[in-house]
Coordinates of N, CA and C in Angstrom, one line a residue:
X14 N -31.8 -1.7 -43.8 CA -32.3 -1.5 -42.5 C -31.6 -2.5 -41.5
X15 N -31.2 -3.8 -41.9 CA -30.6 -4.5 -40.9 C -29.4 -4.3 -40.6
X16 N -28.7 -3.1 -41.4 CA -27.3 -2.8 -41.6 C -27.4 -1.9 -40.7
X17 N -28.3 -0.7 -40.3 CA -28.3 0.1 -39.2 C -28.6 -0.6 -38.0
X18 N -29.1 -1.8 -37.3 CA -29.1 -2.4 -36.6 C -28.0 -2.9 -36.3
X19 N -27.3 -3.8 -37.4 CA -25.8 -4.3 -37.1 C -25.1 -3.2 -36.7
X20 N -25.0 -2.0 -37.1 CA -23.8 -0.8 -37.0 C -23.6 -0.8 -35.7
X21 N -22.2 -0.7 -35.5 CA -21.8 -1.1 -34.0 C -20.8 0.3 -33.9
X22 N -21.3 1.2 -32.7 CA -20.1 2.1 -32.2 C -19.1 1.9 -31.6
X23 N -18.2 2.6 -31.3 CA -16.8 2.5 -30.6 C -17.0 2.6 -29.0
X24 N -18.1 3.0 -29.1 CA -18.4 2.9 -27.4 C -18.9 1.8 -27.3
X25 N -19.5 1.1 -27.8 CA -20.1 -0.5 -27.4 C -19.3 -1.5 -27.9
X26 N -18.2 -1.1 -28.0 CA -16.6 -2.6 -27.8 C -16.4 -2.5 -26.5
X27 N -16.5 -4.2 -26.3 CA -16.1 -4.7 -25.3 C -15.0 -3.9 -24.4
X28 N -13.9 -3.7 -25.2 CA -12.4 -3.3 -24.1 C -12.4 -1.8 -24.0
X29 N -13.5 -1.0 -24.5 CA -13.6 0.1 -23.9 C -14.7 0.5 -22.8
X30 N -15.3 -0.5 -22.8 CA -15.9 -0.4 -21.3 C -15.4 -0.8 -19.8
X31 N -15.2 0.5 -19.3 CA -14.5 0.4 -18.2 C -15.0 -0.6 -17.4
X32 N -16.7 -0.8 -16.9 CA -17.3 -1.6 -16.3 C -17.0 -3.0 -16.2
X33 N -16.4 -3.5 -18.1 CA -15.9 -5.1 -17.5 C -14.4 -4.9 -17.5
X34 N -13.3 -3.8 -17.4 CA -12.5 -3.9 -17.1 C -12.3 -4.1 -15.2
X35 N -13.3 -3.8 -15.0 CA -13.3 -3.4 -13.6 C -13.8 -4.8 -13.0
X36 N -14.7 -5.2 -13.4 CA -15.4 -6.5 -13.4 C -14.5 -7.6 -13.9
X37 N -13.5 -7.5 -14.8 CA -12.4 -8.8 -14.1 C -12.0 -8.6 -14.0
X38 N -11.1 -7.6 -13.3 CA -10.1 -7.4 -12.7 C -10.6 -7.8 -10.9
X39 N -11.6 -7.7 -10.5 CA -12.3 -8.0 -9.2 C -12.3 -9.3 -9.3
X40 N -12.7 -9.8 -10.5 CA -13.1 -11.4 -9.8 C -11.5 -12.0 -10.2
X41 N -10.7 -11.8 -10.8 CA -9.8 -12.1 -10.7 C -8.9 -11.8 -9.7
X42 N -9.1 -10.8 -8.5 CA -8.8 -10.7 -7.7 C -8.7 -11.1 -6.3
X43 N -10.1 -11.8 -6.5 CA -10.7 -12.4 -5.9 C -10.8 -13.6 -5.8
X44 N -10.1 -14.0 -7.5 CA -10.3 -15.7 -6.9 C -8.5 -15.8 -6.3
X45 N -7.8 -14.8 -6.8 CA -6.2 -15.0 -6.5 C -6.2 -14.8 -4.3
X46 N -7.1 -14.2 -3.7 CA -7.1 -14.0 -2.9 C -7.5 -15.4 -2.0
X47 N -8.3 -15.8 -3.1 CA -8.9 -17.3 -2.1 C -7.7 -18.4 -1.7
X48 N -6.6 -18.8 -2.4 CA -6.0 -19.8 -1.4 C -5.2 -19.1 -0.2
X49 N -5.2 -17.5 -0.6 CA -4.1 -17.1 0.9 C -5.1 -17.0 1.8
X50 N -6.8 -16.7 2.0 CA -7.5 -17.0 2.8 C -8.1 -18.4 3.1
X51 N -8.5 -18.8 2.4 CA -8.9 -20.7 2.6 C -8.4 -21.1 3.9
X52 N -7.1 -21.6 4.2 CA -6.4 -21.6 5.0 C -6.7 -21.2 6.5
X53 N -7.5 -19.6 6.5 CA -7.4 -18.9 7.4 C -8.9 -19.0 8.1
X54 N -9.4 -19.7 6.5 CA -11.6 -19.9 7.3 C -12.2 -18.7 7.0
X55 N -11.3 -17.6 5.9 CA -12.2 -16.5 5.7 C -12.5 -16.4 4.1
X56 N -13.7 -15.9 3.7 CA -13.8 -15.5 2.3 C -13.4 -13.7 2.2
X57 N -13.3 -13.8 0.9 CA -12.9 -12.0 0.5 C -13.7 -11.1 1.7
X58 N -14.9 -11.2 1.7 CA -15.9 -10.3 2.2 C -15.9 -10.5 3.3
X59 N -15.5 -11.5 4.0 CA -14.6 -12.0 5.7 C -13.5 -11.2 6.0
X60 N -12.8 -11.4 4.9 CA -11.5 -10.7 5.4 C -11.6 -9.0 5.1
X61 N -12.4 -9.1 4.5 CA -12.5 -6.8 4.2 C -13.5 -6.3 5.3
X62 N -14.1 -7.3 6.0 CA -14.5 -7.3 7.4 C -13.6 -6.8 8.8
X63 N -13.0 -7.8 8.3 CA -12.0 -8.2 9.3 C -11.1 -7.0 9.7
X64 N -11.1 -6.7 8.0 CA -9.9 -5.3 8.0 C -10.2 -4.0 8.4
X65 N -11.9 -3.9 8.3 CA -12.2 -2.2 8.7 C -12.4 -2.6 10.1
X66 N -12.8 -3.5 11.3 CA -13.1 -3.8 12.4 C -11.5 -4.0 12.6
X67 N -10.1 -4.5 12.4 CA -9.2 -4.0 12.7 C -8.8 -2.4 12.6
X68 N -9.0 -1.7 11.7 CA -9.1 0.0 12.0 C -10.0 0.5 13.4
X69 N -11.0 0.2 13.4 CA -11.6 0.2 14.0 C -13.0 -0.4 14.4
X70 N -12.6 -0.8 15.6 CA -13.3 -2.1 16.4 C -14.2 -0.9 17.6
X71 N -15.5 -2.0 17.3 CA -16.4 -1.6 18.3 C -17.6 -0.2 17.5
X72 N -18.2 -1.2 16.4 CA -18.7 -0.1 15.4 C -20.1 -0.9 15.3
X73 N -21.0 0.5 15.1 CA -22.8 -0.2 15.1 C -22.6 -1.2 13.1
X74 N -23.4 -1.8 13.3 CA -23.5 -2.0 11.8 C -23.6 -1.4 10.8
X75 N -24.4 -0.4 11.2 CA -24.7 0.6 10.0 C -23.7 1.0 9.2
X76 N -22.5 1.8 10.6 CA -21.6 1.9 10.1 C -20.5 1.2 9.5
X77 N -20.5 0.0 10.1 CA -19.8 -1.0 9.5 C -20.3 -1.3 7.6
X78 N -21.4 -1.6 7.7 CA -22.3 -1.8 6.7 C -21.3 -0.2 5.2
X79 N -21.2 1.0 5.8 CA -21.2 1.9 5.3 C -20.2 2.2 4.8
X80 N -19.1 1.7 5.3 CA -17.7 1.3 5.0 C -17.1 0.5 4.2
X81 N -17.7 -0.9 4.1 CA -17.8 -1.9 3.4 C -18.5 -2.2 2.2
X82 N -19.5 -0.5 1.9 CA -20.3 -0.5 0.8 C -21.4 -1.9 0.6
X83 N -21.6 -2.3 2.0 CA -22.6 -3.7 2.1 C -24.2 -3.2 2.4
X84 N -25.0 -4.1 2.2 CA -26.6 -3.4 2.3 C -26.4 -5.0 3.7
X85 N -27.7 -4.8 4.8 CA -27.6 -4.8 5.8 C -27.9 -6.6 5.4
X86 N -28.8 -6.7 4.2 CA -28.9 -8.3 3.8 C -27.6 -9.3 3.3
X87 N -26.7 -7.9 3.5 CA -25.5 -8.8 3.2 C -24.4 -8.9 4.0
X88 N -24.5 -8.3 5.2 CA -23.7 -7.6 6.5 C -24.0 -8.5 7.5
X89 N -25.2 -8.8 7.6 CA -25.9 -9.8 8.8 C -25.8 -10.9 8.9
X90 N -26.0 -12.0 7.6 CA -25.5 -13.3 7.6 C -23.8 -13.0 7.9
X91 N -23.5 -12.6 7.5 CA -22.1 -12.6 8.0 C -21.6 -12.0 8.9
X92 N -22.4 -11.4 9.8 CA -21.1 -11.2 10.7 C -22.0 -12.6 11.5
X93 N -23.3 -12.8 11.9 CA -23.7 -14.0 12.2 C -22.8 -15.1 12.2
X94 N -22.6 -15.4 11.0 CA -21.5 -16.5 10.9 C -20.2 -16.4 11.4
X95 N -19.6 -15.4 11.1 CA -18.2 -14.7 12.0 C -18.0 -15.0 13.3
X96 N -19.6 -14.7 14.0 CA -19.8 -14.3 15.5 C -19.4 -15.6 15.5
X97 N -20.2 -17.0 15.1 CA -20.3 -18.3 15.3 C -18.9 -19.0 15.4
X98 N -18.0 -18.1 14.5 CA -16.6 -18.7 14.0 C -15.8 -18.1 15.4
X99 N -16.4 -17.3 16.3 CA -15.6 -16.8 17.5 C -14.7 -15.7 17.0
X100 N -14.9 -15.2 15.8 CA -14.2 -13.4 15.4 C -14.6 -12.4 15.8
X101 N -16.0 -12.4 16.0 CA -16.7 -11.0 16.7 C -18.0 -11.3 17.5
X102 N -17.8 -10.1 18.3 CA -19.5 -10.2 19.2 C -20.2 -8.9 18.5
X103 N -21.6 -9.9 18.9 CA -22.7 -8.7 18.3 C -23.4 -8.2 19.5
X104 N -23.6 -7.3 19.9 CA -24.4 -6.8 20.9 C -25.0 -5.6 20.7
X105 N -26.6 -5.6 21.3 CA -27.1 -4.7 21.4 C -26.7 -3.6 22.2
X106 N -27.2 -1.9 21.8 CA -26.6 -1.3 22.5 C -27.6 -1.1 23.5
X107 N -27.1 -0.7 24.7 CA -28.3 -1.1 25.9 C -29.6 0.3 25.7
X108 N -29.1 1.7 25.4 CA -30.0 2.4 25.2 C -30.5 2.8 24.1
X109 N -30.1 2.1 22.7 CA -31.3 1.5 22.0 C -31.0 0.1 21.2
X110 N -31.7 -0.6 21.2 CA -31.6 -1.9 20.9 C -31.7 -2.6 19.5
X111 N -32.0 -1.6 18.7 CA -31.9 -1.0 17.7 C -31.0 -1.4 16.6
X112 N -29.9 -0.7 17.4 CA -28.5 -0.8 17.2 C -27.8 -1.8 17.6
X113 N -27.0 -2.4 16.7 CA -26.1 -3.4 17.0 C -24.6 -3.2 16.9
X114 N -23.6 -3.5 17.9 CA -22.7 -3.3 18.0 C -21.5 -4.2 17.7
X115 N -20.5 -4.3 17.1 CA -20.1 -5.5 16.5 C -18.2 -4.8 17.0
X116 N -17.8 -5.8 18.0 CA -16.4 -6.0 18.3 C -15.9 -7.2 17.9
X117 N -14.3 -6.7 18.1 CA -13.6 -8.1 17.9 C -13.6 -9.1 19.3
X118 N -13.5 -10.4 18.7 CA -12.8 -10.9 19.9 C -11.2 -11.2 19.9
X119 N -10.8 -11.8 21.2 CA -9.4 -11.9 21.2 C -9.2 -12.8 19.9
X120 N -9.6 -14.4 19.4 CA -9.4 -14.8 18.6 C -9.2 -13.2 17.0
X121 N -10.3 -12.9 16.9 CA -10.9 -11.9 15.5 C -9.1 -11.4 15.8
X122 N -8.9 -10.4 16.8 CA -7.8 -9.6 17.5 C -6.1 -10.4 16.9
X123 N -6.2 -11.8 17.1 CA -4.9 -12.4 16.6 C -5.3 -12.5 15.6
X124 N -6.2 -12.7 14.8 CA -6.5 -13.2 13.2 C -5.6 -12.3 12.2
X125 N -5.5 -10.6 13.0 CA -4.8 -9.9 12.5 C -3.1 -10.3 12.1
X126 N -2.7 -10.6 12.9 CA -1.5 -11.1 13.0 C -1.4 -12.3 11.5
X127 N -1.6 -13.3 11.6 CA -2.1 -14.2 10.8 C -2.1 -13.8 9.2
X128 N -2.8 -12.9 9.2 CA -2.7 -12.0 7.3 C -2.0 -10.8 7.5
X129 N -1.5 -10.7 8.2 CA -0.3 -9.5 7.7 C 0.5 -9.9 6.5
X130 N 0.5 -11.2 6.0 CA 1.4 -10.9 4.7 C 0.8 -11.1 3.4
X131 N -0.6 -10.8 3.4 CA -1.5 -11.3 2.1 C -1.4 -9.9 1.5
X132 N -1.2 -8.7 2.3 CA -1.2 -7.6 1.3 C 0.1 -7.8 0.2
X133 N 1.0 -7.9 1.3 CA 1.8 -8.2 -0.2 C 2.2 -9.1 -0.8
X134 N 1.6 -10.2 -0.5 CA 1.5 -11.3 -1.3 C 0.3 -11.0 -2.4
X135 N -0.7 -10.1 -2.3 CA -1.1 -9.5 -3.2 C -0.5 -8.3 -4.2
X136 N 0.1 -8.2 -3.6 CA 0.4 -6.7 -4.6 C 1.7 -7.1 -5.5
X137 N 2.3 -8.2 -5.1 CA 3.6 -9.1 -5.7 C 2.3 -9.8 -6.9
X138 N 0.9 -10.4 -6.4 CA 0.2 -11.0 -7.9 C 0.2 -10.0 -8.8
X139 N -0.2 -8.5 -8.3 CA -0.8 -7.7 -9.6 C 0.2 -7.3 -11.0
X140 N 1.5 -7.5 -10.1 CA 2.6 -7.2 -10.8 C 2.5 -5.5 -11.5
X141 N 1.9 -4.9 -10.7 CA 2.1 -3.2 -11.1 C 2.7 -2.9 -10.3
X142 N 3.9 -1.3 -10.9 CA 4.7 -0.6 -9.8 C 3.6 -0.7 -9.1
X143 N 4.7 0.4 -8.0 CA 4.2 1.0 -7.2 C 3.3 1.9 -7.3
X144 N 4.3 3.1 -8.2 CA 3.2 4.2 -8.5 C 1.8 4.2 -9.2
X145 N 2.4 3.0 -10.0 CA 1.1 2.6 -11.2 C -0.4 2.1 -10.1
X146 N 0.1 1.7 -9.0 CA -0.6 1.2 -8.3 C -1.5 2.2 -7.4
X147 N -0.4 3.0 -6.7 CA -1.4 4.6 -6.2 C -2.4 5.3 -6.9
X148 N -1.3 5.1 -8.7 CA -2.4 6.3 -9.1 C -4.2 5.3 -9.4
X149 N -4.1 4.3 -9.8 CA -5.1 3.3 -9.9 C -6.0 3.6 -8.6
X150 N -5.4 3.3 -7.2 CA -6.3 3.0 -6.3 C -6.7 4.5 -6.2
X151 N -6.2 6.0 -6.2 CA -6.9 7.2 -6.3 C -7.9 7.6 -6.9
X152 N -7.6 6.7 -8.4 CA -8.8 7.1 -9.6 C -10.1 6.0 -8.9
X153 N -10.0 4.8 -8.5 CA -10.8 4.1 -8.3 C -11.6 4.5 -6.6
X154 N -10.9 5.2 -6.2 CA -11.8 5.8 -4.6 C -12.4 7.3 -5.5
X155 N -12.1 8.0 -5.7 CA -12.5 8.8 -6.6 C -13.9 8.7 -7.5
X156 N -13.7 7.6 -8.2 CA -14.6 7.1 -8.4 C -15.9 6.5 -7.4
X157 N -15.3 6.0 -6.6 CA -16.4 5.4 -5.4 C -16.8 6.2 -5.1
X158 N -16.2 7.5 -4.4 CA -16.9 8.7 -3.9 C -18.2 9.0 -4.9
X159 N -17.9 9.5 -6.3 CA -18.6 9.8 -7.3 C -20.3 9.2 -7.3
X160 N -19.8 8.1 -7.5 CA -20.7 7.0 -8.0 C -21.7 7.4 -6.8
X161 N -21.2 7.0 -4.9 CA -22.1 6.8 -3.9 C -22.7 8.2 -4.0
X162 N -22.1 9.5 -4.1 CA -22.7 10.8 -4.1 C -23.6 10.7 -4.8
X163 N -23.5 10.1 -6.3 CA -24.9 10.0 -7.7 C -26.0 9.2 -6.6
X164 N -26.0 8.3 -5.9 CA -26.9 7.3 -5.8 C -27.5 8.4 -4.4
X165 N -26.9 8.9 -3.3 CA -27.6 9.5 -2.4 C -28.4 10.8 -2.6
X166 N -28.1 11.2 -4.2 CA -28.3 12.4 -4.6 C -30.0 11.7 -5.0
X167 N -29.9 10.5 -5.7 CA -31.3 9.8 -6.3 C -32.2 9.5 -5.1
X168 N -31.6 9.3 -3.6 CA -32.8 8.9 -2.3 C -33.9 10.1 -2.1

């Protein structure tokens, strides 16, 4: 009986779970990103801020929030702190108040300039082609789509 207990499947090894492949490759990502931000006063989750409000600036939170795959407990201390750092303004929108509106400022505006070369100073760490690198980031939005559809399907 304790032999069927121990019996271990091929699905429950370690390196065939996509989940912790995925799971260090992030934090490893993540920590390789921190000295090219340090520098700059931003963490990961600062700077992928930083990045969708450079696409486009002048967005309610929600949406921001929606973009960023953030819940609003984790959207709000931070842009708070941002705002404080002189990157963005928050403002209410006047006809509902509700809403909060979140732009750049001119500082947030140059900050862009500033990291223009972490992308590829990132993409030089991962050490993948190119292509190897497309088809990765297709499978993995692909997946994002997936996954968020499963979860709105469960509301």
């Amino acid at each position: 009986m304790a032999e069927d207990i121990l019996e271990h499947s091929e699905s429950q090894n370690l390196d065939n779970q996509l989940c912790f492949a995925l799971y260090v490759c992030s934090k490893e990502i993540i920590r390789r990103y921190k000295p090219l931000l340090d520098p700059l006063g931003l963490t990961y989750t600062s700077y992928i801020t930083m990045m969708a409000l450079w696409e486009h600036d002048g967005v309610q939170v929600k949406e921001l929030g929606s973009r960023l795959f953030l819940d609003s407990g984790t959207l709000t201390p931070l842009l708070k702190k941002m705002e404080k750092e002189g990157l963005v303004k928050r403002e209410k929108n006047a006809a509902d108040e509700r809403i909060v509106i979140i732009t750049l400022t001119q500082k947030g505006r140059d900050l862009q300039k500033k990291c223009a070369h972490i992308p590829k100073a990132m993409a030089c760490n991962s050490r993948l082609e190119k292509d190897s690198a497309h088809i990765i980031l297709a499978c993995l939005h692909s997946m994002m789509k997936g996954l968020v559809m499963k979860d709105s399907d469960n509301d």
